[in-house]
Tab-separated table of C-alpha atoms in Angstrom:
chain	number	residue	atom	x	y	z
A	1	MET	CA	-3.577	36.573	-94.417
A	2	LYS	CA	-0.379	38.351	-93.495
A	3	VAL	CA	2.767	36.363	-94.355
A	4	ILE	CA	6.119	36.824	-92.608
A	5	GLN	CA	9.192	34.941	-93.799
A	6	ALA	CA	11.421	33.785	-90.957
A	7	ASP	CA	15.155	33.482	-91.538
A	8	ASN	CA	15.353	30.132	-89.764
A	9	TYR	CA	13.701	28.015	-87.067
A	10	GLU	CA	14.992	30.210	-84.248
A	11	ASP	CA	13.719	33.334	-85.970
A	12	LEU	CA	10.290	31.759	-86.423
A	13	GLY	CA	10.085	31.155	-82.668
A	14	LYS	CA	11.173	34.715	-81.959
A	15	ILE	CA	8.627	36.329	-84.296
A	16	ALA	CA	5.743	34.280	-82.926
A	17	GLY	CA	6.963	34.699	-79.365
A	18	GLU	CA	7.075	38.461	-79.711
A	19	MET	CA	3.473	38.469	-80.924
A	20	ILE	CA	2.458	36.524	-77.836
A	21	PHE	CA	4.427	38.787	-75.515
A	22	ARG	CA	2.689	41.815	-77.048
A	23	GLN	CA	-0.653	40.140	-76.427
A	24	MET	CA	0.284	39.531	-72.791
A	25	GLU	CA	1.471	43.113	-72.364
A	26	ALA	CA	-1.874	44.358	-73.641
A	27	LYS	CA	-3.898	41.902	-71.554
A	28	ASP	CA	-2.277	40.127	-68.615
A	29	ASP	CA	-5.083	37.564	-68.387
A	30	SER	CA	-4.928	36.635	-72.067
A	31	VAL	CA	-6.257	33.280	-73.225
A	32	LEU	CA	-3.667	31.521	-75.361
A	33	GLY	CA	-4.553	28.681	-77.697
A	34	LEU	CA	-1.594	26.325	-77.881
A	35	ALA	CA	-0.388	23.681	-80.308
A	36	THR	CA	2.064	20.811	-80.038
A	37	GLY	CA	4.549	19.290	-82.463
A	38	GLU	CA	8.074	20.211	-83.511
A	39	THR	CA	7.373	23.681	-84.907
A	40	PRO	CA	5.867	25.244	-81.737
A	41	VAL	CA	8.749	24.036	-79.539
A	42	GLY	CA	10.871	26.991	-80.645
A	43	ILE	CA	8.051	29.380	-79.765
A	44	TYR	CA	7.744	27.963	-76.256
A	45	GLN	CA	11.492	28.041	-75.781
A	46	TYR	CA	11.501	31.733	-76.655
A	47	LEU	CA	8.650	32.420	-74.241
A	48	ALA	CA	10.250	30.452	-71.415
A	49	GLU	CA	13.612	32.158	-71.832
A	50	GLY	CA	12.214	35.636	-72.271
A	51	TYR	CA	9.384	36.066	-69.811
A	52	GLN	CA	11.592	36.904	-66.817
A	53	ASP	CA	13.630	39.401	-68.820
A	54	ARG	CA	10.383	41.110	-69.831
A	55	ASN	CA	9.137	41.143	-66.251
A	56	LEU	CA	5.980	39.510	-67.553
A	57	SER	CA	3.978	37.045	-65.530
A	58	PHE	CA	1.948	34.095	-66.801
A	59	SER	CA	0.090	33.894	-63.478
A	60	LYS	CA	-3.154	35.284	-64.909
A	61	VAL	CA	-2.815	33.727	-68.358
A	62	ARG	CA	-5.200	30.923	-69.304
A	63	THR	CA	-4.368	28.358	-71.963
A	64	VAL	CA	-6.291	25.828	-74.014
A	65	ASN	CA	-4.587	23.196	-76.123
A	66	LEU	CA	-5.786	22.046	-79.513
A	67	ASP	CA	-5.830	18.325	-78.890
A	68	GLU	CA	-4.873	15.205	-76.978
A	69	TYR	CA	-4.541	11.524	-77.775
A	70	ILE	CA	-7.321	9.317	-76.482
A	71	GLY	CA	-6.052	6.832	-73.914
A	72	MET	CA	-3.221	8.997	-72.559
A	73	ASP	CA	-2.956	10.977	-69.349
A	74	GLY	CA	-0.448	13.624	-68.429
A	75	SER	CA	2.036	11.140	-66.967
A	76	ASN	CA	2.583	9.566	-70.390
A	77	GLU	CA	5.616	11.110	-72.070
A	78	GLN	CA	3.845	11.031	-75.453
A	79	SER	CA	0.792	12.910	-74.195
A	80	TYR	CA	0.304	16.534	-75.090
A	81	ARG	CA	-0.192	17.478	-71.442
A	82	TYR	CA	3.286	16.112	-70.748
A	83	PHE	CA	4.607	17.971	-73.802
A	84	MET	CA	3.208	21.292	-72.601
A	85	ASN	CA	4.486	20.794	-69.050
A	86	LYS	CA	7.961	19.996	-70.389
A	87	HIS	CA	8.275	22.770	-72.944
A	88	LEU	CA	6.393	25.659	-71.292
A	89	PHE	CA	4.230	25.210	-68.202
A	90	ASN	CA	7.011	23.989	-65.897
A	91	LYS	CA	9.284	26.833	-67.031
A	92	VAL	CA	7.017	29.800	-66.304
A	93	ASP	CA	4.810	30.910	-63.426
A	94	ILE	CA	1.531	29.796	-64.973
A	95	ARG	CA	-1.104	28.273	-62.696
A	96	LYS	CA	-1.723	24.671	-63.768
A	97	GLU	CA	-5.442	25.004	-63.025
A	98	PHE	CA	-5.535	27.695	-65.719
A	99	THR	CA	-4.139	25.304	-68.330
A	100	GLU	CA	-6.596	23.141	-70.245
A	101	VAL	CA	-5.726	20.086	-72.326
A	102	PRO	CA	-8.440	17.614	-73.350
A	103	ASN	CA	-8.624	14.670	-70.973
A	104	GLY	CA	-7.501	11.689	-73.001
A	105	LYS	CA	-8.355	9.298	-70.166
A	106	CYS	CA	-11.920	10.507	-69.674
A	107	GLU	CA	-14.648	7.914	-69.307
A	108	ASP	CA	-17.029	9.656	-71.726
A	109	VAL	CA	-15.302	11.311	-74.683
A	110	GLU	CA	-18.460	13.001	-75.959
A	111	GLN	CA	-19.010	14.651	-72.594
A	112	GLU	CA	-15.351	15.665	-72.508
A	113	CYS	CA	-15.772	17.401	-75.870
A	114	LEU	CA	-18.760	19.337	-74.529
A	115	ARG	CA	-16.895	20.179	-71.328
A	116	TYR	CA	-13.955	21.505	-73.328
A	117	GLU	CA	-16.120	23.799	-75.431
A	118	LYS	CA	-17.784	25.116	-72.272
A	119	ARG	CA	-14.414	25.709	-70.629
A	120	ILE	CA	-13.223	27.837	-73.551
A	121	GLU	CA	-16.408	29.882	-73.266
A	122	GLU	CA	-15.867	30.298	-69.512
A	123	PHE	CA	-12.403	31.661	-70.225
A	124	GLY	CA	-13.987	34.263	-72.506
A	125	GLY	CA	-12.712	32.826	-75.773
A	126	ILE	CA	-9.215	32.552	-77.200
A	127	ASP	CA	-7.272	35.777	-77.713
A	128	ILE	CA	-4.489	34.346	-79.861
A	129	GLN	CA	-4.281	30.820	-81.250
A	130	ILE	CA	-1.020	29.149	-82.286
A	131	LEU	CA	-1.399	26.604	-85.078
A	132	GLY	CA	1.040	24.286	-86.730
A	133	MET	CA	0.133	22.490	-89.933
A	134	GLY	CA	0.632	18.928	-91.086
A	135	GLU	CA	2.005	17.949	-94.458
A	136	ASN	CA	-1.570	17.141	-95.526
A	137	GLY	CA	-2.801	20.533	-94.341
A	138	HIS	CA	-4.389	19.408	-91.104
A	139	ILE	CA	-4.698	21.881	-88.222
A	140	GLY	CA	-5.128	20.456	-84.777
A	141	PHE	CA	-6.173	16.928	-85.683
A	142	ASN	CA	-8.741	18.116	-88.204
A	143	GLU	CA	-7.815	15.744	-90.998
A	144	PRO	CA	-8.672	16.074	-94.700
A	145	GLY	CA	-12.155	14.774	-95.452
A	146	ASN	CA	-15.591	15.458	-96.843
A	147	GLU	CA	-16.583	18.139	-94.338
A	148	PHE	CA	-15.398	20.583	-91.728
A	149	ILE	CA	-16.384	19.503	-88.220
A	150	CYS	CA	-17.234	22.580	-86.208
A	151	ASP	CA	-16.739	21.875	-82.522
A	152	THR	CA	-14.412	19.856	-80.304
A	153	HIS	CA	-14.765	16.228	-81.338
A	154	VAL	CA	-13.204	12.777	-81.550
A	155	VAL	CA	-11.207	12.120	-84.699
A	156	GLN	CA	-9.860	8.964	-86.272
A	157	LEU	CA	-6.262	9.731	-87.182
A	158	THR	CA	-5.222	9.002	-90.746
A	159	GLU	CA	-2.467	6.511	-91.425
A	160	ASP	CA	-0.335	9.317	-92.885
A	161	THR	CA	-0.608	11.344	-89.682
A	162	ARG	CA	0.159	8.295	-87.562
A	163	LYS	CA	3.217	7.543	-89.671
A	164	VAL	CA	4.491	11.114	-89.332
A	165	ASN	CA	3.978	11.006	-85.545
A	166	ALA	CA	5.559	7.544	-85.231
A	167	ARG	CA	8.980	9.171	-84.786
A	168	PHE	CA	7.892	10.173	-81.283
A	169	PHE	CA	6.912	6.607	-80.342
A	170	ASP	CA	8.648	3.241	-80.064
A	171	SER	CA	6.878	2.067	-83.213
A	172	ALA	CA	4.115	3.079	-85.617
A	173	ASP	CA	1.814	0.588	-83.910
A	174	SER	CA	2.213	2.535	-80.656
A	175	VAL	CA	0.682	5.705	-82.085
A	176	PRO	CA	-2.922	6.096	-80.884
A	177	GLU	CA	-5.636	5.769	-83.491
A	178	GLN	CA	-7.899	8.485	-82.068
A	179	ALA	CA	-7.635	11.926	-80.526
A	180	ILE	CA	-9.822	14.705	-79.149
A	181	THR	CA	-9.364	17.925	-81.100
A	182	MET	CA	-10.809	21.399	-81.309
A	183	GLY	CA	-13.052	21.740	-84.334
A	184	ILE	CA	-12.758	24.238	-87.133
A	185	ARG	CA	-15.362	26.656	-85.790
A	186	THR	CA	-13.709	26.584	-82.356
A	187	ILE	CA	-10.378	27.497	-83.934
A	188	LEU	CA	-11.884	30.249	-86.074
A	189	LYS	CA	-13.465	31.870	-83.010
A	190	ALA	CA	-9.984	32.891	-81.835
A	191	ARG	CA	-9.508	36.639	-82.145
A	192	LYS	CA	-6.033	36.247	-83.688
A	193	ILE	CA	-4.312	33.253	-85.246
A	194	ILE	CA	-0.640	32.481	-85.820
A	195	LEU	CA	0.020	29.742	-88.371
A	196	ALA	CA	3.626	28.603	-87.904
A	197	VAL	CA	4.990	26.473	-90.758
A	198	TYR	CA	8.519	25.139	-91.083
A	199	GLY	CA	10.189	23.011	-93.705
A	200	VAL	CA	9.973	22.301	-97.415
A	201	LYS	CA	7.806	19.219	-96.832
A	202	LYS	CA	4.929	21.568	-96.050
A	203	ALA	CA	5.465	23.872	-99.030
A	204	GLU	CA	2.776	22.376	-101.242
A	205	ALA	CA	0.150	22.472	-98.504
A	206	LEU	CA	1.017	26.065	-97.591
A	207	ALA	CA	0.769	27.168	-101.224
A	208	GLY	CA	-2.691	25.629	-101.335
A	209	VAL	CA	-3.697	27.445	-98.161
A	210	LEU	CA	-2.665	30.784	-99.677
A	211	LYS	CA	-4.033	30.400	-103.203
A	212	ASP	CA	-6.596	27.604	-103.545
A	213	ARG	CA	-10.284	27.567	-102.794
A	214	VAL	CA	-11.379	26.619	-99.300
A	215	THR	CA	-11.949	22.886	-99.011
A	216	PRO	CA	-12.123	20.369	-96.158
A	217	TRP	CA	-9.617	18.289	-98.136
A	218	LEU	CA	-7.081	20.966	-97.161
A	219	PRO	CA	-8.280	21.880	-93.659
A	220	ALA	CA	-5.937	24.857	-93.135
A	221	SER	CA	-7.453	26.549	-96.190
A	222	VAL	CA	-10.386	27.522	-93.975
A	223	LEU	CA	-8.124	30.139	-92.386
A	224	GLN	CA	-8.855	32.283	-95.440
A	225	PHE	CA	-12.176	33.068	-93.740
A	226	HIS	CA	-10.519	34.495	-90.606
A	227	PRO	CA	-9.911	38.271	-90.469
A	228	ASP	CA	-6.627	38.204	-88.507
A	229	VAL	CA	-4.206	35.415	-89.475
A	230	THR	CA	-0.436	35.780	-89.513
A	231	VAL	CA	1.512	33.074	-91.321
A	232	ILE	CA	5.113	32.754	-90.124
A	233	ALA	CA	7.147	30.415	-92.300
A	234	ASP	CA	10.694	29.771	-93.399
A	235	ALA	CA	11.977	29.884	-96.993
A	236	GLY	CA	11.505	26.151	-97.435
A	237	ALA	CA	7.840	26.242	-96.450
A	238	LEU	CA	7.327	29.279	-98.700
A	239	SER	CA	9.240	27.824	-101.662
A	240	LYS	CA	6.067	27.215	-103.699
A	241	CYS	CA	4.389	30.479	-102.712
A	242	THR	CA	6.126	32.900	-105.082
A	243	GLY	CA	3.799	35.775	-105.943
A	244	LEU	CA	1.220	34.727	-103.350
A	245	TYR	CA	2.141	37.251	-100.651
């Protein structure tokens, strides 16, 4: 894995954003894998502010998001569809029919998981996947556990993850208990991966990703198996990684 230290949060967004712009310049119908959470917001801000200056269009770009809460549709302000509309889709010229987020209000979640996998295949696979990482090392909503789950699936969110996400809700009890998420194999099929990590709270997990053996108890460690991963992190996130890159 290639590791780049960002000077600050803004710099992290710029470095990742430039990688995405280069991908779009090379292929105007690129398929972007997108993540939600606090860390990617700076990336989307950079893209939204810069695309007109670059004379780049998102009109042929396709996107697929990592996950969505079960029970939420795009009108819910806590849904990831709403998040993406707010932070990126409504600010660029992307075609909404080219943007895929799992349907959290679907009637059959198992069929939705299969549909999502098929949709990614129809797009031709993901060219560049943005990932954040939780304090417990989860990517997407692939939580620590006994095994890696390969394909898009339903996950029971851990109490730790629900507590961390509670800051976005009225109360911890309001955080959904389940989500639909891309699986590990789906993520690893992406041709390139950006792992964006910010803050000292994630330092221990990031050190494990860079130095420890691959284990489903630290889901992001599986990125060691991918041939083209760029880690972009600030000094806090890299504070326990001395000598590892």
